[in-house]
Short mmCIF file of C-alpha atoms in Angstrom, two decimals:
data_model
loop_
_atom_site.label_atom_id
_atom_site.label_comp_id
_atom_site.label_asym_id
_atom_site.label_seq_id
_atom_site.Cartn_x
_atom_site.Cartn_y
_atom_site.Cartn_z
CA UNK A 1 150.85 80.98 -26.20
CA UNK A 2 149.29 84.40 -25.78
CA UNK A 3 148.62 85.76 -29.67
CA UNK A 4 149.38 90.25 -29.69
CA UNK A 5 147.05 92.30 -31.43
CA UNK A 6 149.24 95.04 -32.37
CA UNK A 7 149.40 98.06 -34.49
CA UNK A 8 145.64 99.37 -34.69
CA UNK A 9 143.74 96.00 -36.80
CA UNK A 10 141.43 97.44 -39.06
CA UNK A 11 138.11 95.77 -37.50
CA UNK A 12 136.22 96.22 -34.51
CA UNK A 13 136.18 92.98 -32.08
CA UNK A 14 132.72 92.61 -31.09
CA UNK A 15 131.60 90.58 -28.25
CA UNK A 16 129.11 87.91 -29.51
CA UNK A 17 125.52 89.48 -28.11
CA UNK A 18 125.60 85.57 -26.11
CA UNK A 19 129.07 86.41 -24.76
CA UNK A 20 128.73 86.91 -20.83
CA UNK A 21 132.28 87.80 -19.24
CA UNK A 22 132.97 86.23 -15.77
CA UNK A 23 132.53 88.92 -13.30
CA UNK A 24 135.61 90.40 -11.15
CA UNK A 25 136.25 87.94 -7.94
CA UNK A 26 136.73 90.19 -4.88
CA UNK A 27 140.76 89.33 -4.87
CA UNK A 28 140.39 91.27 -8.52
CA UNK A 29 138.21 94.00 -7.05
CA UNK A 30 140.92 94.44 -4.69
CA UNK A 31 143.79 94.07 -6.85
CA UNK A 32 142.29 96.80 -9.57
CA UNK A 33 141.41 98.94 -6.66
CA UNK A 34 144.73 99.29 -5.24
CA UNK A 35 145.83 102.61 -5.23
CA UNK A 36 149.49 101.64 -5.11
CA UNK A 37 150.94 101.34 -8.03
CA UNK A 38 153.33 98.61 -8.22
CA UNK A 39 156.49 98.76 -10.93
CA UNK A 40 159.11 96.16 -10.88
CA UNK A 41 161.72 95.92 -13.43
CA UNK A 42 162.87 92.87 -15.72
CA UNK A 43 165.43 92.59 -18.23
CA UNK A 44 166.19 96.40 -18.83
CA UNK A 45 162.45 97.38 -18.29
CA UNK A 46 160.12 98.91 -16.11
CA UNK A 47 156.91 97.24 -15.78
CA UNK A 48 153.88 98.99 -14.09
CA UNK A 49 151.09 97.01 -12.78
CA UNK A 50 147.38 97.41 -12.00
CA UNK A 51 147.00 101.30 -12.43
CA UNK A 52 147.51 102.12 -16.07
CA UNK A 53 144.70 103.77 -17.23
CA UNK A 54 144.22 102.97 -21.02
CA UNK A 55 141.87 106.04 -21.65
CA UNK A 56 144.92 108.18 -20.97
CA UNK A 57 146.21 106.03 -24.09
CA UNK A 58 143.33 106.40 -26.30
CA UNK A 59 142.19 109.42 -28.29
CA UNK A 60 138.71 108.55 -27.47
CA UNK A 61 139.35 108.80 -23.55
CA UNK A 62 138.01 105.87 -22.30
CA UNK A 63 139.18 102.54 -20.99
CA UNK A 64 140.03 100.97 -17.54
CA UNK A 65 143.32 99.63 -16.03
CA UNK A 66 145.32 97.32 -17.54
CA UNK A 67 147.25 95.03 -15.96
CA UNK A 68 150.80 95.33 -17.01
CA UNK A 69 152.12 98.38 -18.57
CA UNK A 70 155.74 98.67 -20.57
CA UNK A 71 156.93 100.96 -22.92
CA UNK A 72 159.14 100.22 -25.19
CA UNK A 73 161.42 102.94 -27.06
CA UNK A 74 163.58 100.16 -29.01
CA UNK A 75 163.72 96.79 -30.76
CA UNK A 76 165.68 95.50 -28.41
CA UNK A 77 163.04 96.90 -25.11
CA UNK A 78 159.76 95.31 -27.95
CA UNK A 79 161.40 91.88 -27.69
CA UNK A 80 162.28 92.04 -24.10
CA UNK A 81 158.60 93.19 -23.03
CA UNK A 82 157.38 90.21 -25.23
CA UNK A 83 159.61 87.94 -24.45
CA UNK A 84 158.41 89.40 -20.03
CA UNK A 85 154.68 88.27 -21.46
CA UNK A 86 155.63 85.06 -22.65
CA UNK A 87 157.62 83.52 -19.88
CA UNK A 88 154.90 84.72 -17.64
CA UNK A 89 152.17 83.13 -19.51
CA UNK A 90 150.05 86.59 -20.03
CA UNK A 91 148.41 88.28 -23.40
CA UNK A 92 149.47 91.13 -24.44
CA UNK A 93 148.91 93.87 -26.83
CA UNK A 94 150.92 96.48 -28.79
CA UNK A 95 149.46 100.39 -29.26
CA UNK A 96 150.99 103.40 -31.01
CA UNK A 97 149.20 106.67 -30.48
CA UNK A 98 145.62 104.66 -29.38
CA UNK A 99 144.07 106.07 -32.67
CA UNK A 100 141.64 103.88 -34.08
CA UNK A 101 141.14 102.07 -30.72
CA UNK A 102 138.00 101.38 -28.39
CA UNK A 103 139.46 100.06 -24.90
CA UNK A 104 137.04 98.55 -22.39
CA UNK A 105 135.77 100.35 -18.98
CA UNK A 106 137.25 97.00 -17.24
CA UNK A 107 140.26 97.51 -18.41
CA UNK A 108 142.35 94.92 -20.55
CA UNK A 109 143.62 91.94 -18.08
CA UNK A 110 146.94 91.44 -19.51
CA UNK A 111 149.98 93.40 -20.55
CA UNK A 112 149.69 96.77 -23.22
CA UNK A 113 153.27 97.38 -24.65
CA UNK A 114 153.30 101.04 -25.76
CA UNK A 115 155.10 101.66 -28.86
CA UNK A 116 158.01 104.32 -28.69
CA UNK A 117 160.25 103.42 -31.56
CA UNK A 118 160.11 106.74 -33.03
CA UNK A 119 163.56 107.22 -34.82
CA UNK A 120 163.50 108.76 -38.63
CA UNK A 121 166.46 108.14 -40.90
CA UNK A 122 166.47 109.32 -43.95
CA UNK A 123 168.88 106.82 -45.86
CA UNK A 124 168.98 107.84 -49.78
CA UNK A 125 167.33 111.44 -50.53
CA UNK A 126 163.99 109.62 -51.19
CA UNK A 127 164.03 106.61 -48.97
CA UNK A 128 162.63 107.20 -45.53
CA UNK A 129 163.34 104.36 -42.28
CA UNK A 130 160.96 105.11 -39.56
CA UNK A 131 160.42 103.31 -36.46
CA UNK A 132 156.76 101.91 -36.05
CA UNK A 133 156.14 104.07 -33.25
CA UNK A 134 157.14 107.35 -35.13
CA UNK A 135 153.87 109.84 -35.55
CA UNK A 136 152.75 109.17 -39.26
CA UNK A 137 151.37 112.64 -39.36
CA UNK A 138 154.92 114.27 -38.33
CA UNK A 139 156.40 111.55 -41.35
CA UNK A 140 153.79 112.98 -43.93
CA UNK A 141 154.96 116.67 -43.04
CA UNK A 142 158.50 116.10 -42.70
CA UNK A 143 158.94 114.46 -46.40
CA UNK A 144 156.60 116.71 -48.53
CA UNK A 145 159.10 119.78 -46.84
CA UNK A 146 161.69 118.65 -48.08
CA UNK A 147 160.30 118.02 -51.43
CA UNK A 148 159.16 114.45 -51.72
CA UNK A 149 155.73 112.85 -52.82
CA UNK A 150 153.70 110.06 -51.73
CA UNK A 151 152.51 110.48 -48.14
CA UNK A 152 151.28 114.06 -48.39
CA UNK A 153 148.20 112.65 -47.24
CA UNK A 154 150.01 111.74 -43.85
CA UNK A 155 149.78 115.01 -42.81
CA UNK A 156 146.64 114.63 -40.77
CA UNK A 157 146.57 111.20 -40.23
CA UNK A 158 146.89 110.26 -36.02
CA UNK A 159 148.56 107.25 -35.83
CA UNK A 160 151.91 105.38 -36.14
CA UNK A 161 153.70 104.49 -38.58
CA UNK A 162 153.12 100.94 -37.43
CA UNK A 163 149.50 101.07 -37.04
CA UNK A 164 149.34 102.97 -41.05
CA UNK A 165 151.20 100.47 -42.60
CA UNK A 166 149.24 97.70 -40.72
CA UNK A 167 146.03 98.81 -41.70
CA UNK A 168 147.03 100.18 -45.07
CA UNK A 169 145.73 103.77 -43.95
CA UNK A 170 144.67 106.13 -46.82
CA UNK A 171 143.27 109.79 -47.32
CA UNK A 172 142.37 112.04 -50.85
CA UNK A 173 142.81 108.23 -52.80
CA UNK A 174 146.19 107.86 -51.74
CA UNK A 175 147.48 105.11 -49.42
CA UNK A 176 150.31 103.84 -46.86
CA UNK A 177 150.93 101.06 -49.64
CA UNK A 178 152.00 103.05 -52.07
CA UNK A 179 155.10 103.94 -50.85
CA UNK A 180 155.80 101.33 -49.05
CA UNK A 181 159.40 99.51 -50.13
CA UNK A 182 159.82 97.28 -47.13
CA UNK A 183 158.93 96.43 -43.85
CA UNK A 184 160.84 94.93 -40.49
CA UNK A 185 158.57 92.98 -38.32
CA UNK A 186 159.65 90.53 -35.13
CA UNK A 187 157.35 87.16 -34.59
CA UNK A 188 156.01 85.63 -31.56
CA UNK A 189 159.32 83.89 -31.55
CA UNK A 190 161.43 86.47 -31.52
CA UNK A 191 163.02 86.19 -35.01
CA UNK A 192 163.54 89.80 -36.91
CA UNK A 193 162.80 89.68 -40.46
CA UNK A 194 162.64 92.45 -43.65
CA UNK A 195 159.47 91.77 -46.05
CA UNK A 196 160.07 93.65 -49.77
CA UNK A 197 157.32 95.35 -50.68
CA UNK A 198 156.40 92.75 -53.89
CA UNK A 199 156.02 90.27 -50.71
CA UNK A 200 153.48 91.87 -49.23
CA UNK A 201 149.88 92.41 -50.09
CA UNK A 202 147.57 95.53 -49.18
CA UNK A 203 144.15 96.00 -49.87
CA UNK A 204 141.68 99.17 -49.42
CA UNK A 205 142.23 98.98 -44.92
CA UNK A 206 144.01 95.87 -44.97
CA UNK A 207 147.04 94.18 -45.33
CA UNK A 208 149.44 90.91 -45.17
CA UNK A 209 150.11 91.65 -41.65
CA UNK A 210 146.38 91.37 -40.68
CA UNK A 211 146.82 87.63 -41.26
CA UNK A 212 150.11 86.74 -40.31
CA UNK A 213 149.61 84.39 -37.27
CA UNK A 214 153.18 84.78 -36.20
CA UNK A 215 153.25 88.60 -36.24
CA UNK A 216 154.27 90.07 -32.90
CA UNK A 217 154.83 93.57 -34.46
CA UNK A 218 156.39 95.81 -37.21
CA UNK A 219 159.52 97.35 -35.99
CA UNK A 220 160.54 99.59 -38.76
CA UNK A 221 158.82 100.62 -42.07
CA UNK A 222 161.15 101.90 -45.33
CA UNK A 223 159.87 104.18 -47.91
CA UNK A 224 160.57 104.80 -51.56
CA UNK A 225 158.72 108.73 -52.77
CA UNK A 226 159.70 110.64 -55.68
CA UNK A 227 160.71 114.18 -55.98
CA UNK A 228 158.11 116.95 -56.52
CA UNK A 229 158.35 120.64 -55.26
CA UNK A 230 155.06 121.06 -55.05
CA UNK A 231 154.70 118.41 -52.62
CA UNK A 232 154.11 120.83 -49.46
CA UNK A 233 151.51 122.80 -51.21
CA UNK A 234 149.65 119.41 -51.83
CA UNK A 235 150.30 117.91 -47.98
CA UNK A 236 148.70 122.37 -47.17
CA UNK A 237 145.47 121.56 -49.05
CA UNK A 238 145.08 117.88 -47.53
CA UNK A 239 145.44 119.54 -44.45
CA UNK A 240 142.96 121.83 -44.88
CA UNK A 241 140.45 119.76 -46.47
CA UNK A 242 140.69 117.90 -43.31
CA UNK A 243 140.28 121.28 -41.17
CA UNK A 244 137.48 122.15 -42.65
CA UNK A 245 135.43 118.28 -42.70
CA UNK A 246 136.61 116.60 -39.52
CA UNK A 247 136.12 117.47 -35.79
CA UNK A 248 140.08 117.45 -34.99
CA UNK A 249 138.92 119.09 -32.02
CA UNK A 250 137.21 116.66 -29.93
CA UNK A 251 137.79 113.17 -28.79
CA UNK A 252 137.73 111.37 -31.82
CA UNK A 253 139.12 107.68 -33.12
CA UNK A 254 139.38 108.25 -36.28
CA UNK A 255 136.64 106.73 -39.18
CA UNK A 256 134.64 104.48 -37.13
CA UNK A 257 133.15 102.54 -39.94
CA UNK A 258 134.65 101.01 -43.43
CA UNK A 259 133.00 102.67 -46.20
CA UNK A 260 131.17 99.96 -48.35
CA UNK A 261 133.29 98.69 -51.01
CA UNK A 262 130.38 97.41 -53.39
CA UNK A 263 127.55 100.35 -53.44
CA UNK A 264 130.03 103.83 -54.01
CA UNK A 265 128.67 105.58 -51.37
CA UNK A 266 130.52 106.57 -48.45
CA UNK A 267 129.65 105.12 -44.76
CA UNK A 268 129.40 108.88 -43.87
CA UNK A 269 127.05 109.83 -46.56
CA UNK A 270 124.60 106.91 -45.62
CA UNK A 271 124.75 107.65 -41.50
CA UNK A 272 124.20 111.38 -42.66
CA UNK A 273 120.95 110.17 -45.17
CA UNK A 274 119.56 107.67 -42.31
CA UNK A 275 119.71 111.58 -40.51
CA UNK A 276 122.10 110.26 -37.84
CA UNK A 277 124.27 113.10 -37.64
CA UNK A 278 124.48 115.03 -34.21
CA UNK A 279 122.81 111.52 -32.50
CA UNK A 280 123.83 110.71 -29.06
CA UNK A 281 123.48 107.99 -26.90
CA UNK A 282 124.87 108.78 -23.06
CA UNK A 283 128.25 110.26 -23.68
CA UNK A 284 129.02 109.16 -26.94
CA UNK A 285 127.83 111.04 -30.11
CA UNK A 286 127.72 111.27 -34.03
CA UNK A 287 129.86 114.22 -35.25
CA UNK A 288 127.81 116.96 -36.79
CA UNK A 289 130.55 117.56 -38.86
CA UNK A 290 131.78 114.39 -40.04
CA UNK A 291 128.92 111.49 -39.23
CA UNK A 292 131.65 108.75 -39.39
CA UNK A 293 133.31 109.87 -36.64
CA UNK A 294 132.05 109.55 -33.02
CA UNK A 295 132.99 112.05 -30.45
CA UNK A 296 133.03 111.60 -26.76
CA UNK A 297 131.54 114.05 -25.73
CA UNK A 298 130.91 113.46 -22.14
CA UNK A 299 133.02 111.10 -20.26
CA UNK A 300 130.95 108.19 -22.64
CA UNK A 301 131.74 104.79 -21.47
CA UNK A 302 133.11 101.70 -23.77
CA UNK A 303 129.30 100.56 -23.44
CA UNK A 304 128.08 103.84 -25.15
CA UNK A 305 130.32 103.76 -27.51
CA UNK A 306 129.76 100.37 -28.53
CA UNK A 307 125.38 100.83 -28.06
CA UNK A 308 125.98 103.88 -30.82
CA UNK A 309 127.94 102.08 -33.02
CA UNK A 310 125.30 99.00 -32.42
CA UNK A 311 122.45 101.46 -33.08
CA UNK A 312 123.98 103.02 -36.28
CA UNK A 313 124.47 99.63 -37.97
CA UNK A 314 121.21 98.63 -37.42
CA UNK A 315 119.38 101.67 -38.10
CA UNK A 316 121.81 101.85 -42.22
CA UNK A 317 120.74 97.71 -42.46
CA UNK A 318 117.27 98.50 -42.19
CA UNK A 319 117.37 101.86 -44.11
CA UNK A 320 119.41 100.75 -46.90
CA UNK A 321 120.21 96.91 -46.46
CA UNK A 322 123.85 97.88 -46.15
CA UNK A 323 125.88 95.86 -42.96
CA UNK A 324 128.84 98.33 -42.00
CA UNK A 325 131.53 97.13 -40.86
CA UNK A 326 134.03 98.85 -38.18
CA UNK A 327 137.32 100.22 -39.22
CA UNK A 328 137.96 100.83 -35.21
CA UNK A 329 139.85 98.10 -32.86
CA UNK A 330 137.31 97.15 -29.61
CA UNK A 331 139.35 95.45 -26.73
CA UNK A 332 137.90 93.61 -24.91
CA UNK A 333 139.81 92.83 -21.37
CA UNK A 334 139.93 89.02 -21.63
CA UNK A 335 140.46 88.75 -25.66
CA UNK A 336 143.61 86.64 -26.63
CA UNK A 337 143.24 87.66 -30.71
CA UNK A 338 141.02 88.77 -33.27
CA UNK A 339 140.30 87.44 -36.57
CA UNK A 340 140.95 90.02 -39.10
CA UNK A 341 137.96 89.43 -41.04
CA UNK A 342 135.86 90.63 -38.39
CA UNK A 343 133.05 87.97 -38.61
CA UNK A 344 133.88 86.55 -35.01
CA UNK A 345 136.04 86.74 -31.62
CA UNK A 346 138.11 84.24 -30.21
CA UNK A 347 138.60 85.53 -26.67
CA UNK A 348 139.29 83.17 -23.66
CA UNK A 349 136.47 83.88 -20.62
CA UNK A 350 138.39 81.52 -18.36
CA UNK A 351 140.61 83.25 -15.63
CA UNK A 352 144.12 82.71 -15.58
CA UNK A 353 145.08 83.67 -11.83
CA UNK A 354 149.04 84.16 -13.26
CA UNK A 355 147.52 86.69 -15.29
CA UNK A 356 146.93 88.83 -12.54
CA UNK A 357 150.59 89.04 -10.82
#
């Protein structure tokens, strides 16, 4: 059974510097290079295969075809599209808004589900349901308007709800966590269950979900925030701070790196000290304004994006003896699942001809 990686992971899957990918056979040349798309439908859905391009899913604009590509705009479309990828023996994974995500120039040889369960209920008049798929940002602004505290810091966050909650997002020392009263997930199985908040555990970009085995996504978050007028004067100032210290402007995916949790200094401060800022390597390069964020600058490729992020880890190691480690999500096209502590890939190099229907 195929294992999802869904909802932005907090780490960066690296390919192991011995991994060598089999190359495309010619059938595979073909099939990618097909300029007719095919769509079929199954069970309610419409499936589109071989011509999806996943940089026109990714804020950083880059990534090949995949496969299979569904969208799914309920629970009931998630576990159809899942259940499509199981009976026909193929990996899949699930995106929101392709923040936080580095897709592959190949392309990812399975099925991406995109994420569309963007409803917003408000249930008591300071408990929130949003669908995973809902923008996090438009969450953030929505609830400090009408008066309610605790994801101010939302307001500039790209994103999902989903992908927040999954990897505990946080801005300004607040975080998804915090108001967090319970969560609605579906497992590889199909079985829908609701997760209090006192189940769950959430760390500083992390959380339960990142090791649940038999997580095939979060449908639905709830949240609990307080009253506080002044809460759209505090999301206004977030905002800004953000204006006036991130390039919103360009291609970005977010914080590429996890600042250190052991030393107190940022990763951005230590990129900016090893006088990395404004470096570029082909079309990928280090924000002048913000040196933990890579733009792409110029049609960059997933390998000079990856050399960049290579380079800048080295080059902090040997300036500082500090090992970064990525807060971004690398695909790569034959990967099954990642290990959420980041210290390895399990990814299957065999070719599975079904895969390729």
């Amino acid at each position: 059974m195929s294992f999802p990686v869904s909802h932005n992971p907090q780490v960066l899957l690296r390919p192991s510097r011995k991994t060598t990918l089999l190359p495309l056979k010619c059938s595979e040349k073909t099939y990618l290079l097909n300029k007719k798309e095919e769509t079929q439908k199954w069970n309610g859905l419409k499936i589109f295969r071989g011509k999806k391009l996943l940089k026109d899913l990714s804020t950083w604009g880059i990534g090949g075809p995949c496969n299979y590509f569904v969208e799914a705009f309920d629970q009931t479309q998630l576990l159809a599209a899942i259940r499509y990828c199981h009976e026909h023996s193929i990996r899949y994974i699930i995106i929101g808004r392709g923040s936080n995500c580095l897709f592959d120039d190949m392309g990812f040889k399975g099925c991406v589900i995109l994420n569309r369960i963007n409803f917003l209920e408000r249930k008591e008049p300071a408990i929130y349901r949003a669908g995973s798929g809902f923008p996090f940002n438009s969450l953030g602004m929505q609830c400090s308007n009408e008066g309610f505290t605790g994801l101010e810091f939302a307001g500039g966050i790209p994103g999902t709800v989903g992908g927040a909650t999954y990897m505990n997002a946080g801005a300004n020392g607040l975080e998804t966590a915090d108001a967090i009263d319970s969560v609605d997930i579906v497992t590889v199985e199909g079985e829908l269950q609701t997760l209090d908040r006192n189940d769950l555990k959430f760390g500083y970009r992390s959380s339960s979900f990142q090791d649940m085995e038999d997580l095939a996504a979060i449908v639905a978050v709830t949240f609990r925030l307080k009253e506080l007028g002044s809460a759209t004067r505090k999301q206004q100032e977030y905002l800004e701070r953000r204006r006036m210290t991130q390039p919103l402007r360009d291609r970005t995916a977010g914080s590429v790196f996890r600042n250190p949790s052991d030393i107190g200094v940022a990763a951005a401060e230590l990129i900016e000290k090893a006088g990395l800022k404004g470096f570029r390597l082909g079309g990928a390069m280090v924000s002048k304004i913000h040196a933990n964020f890579f733009i792409n600058v110029s049609s960059s490729t997933s390998r000079d994006m990856l050399n960049l992020i290579d380079l800048v880890k080295d080059k902090i190691d040997q300036k500082f003896g500090v090992r970064l480690k990525e807060e971004v999500v690398y695909y790569q096209p034959y990967c099954n699942h990642l290990n959420p502590s980041g210290d390895k890939v399990t990814c299957d190099e065999t070719f599975n001809a079904n895969e390729m229907k």
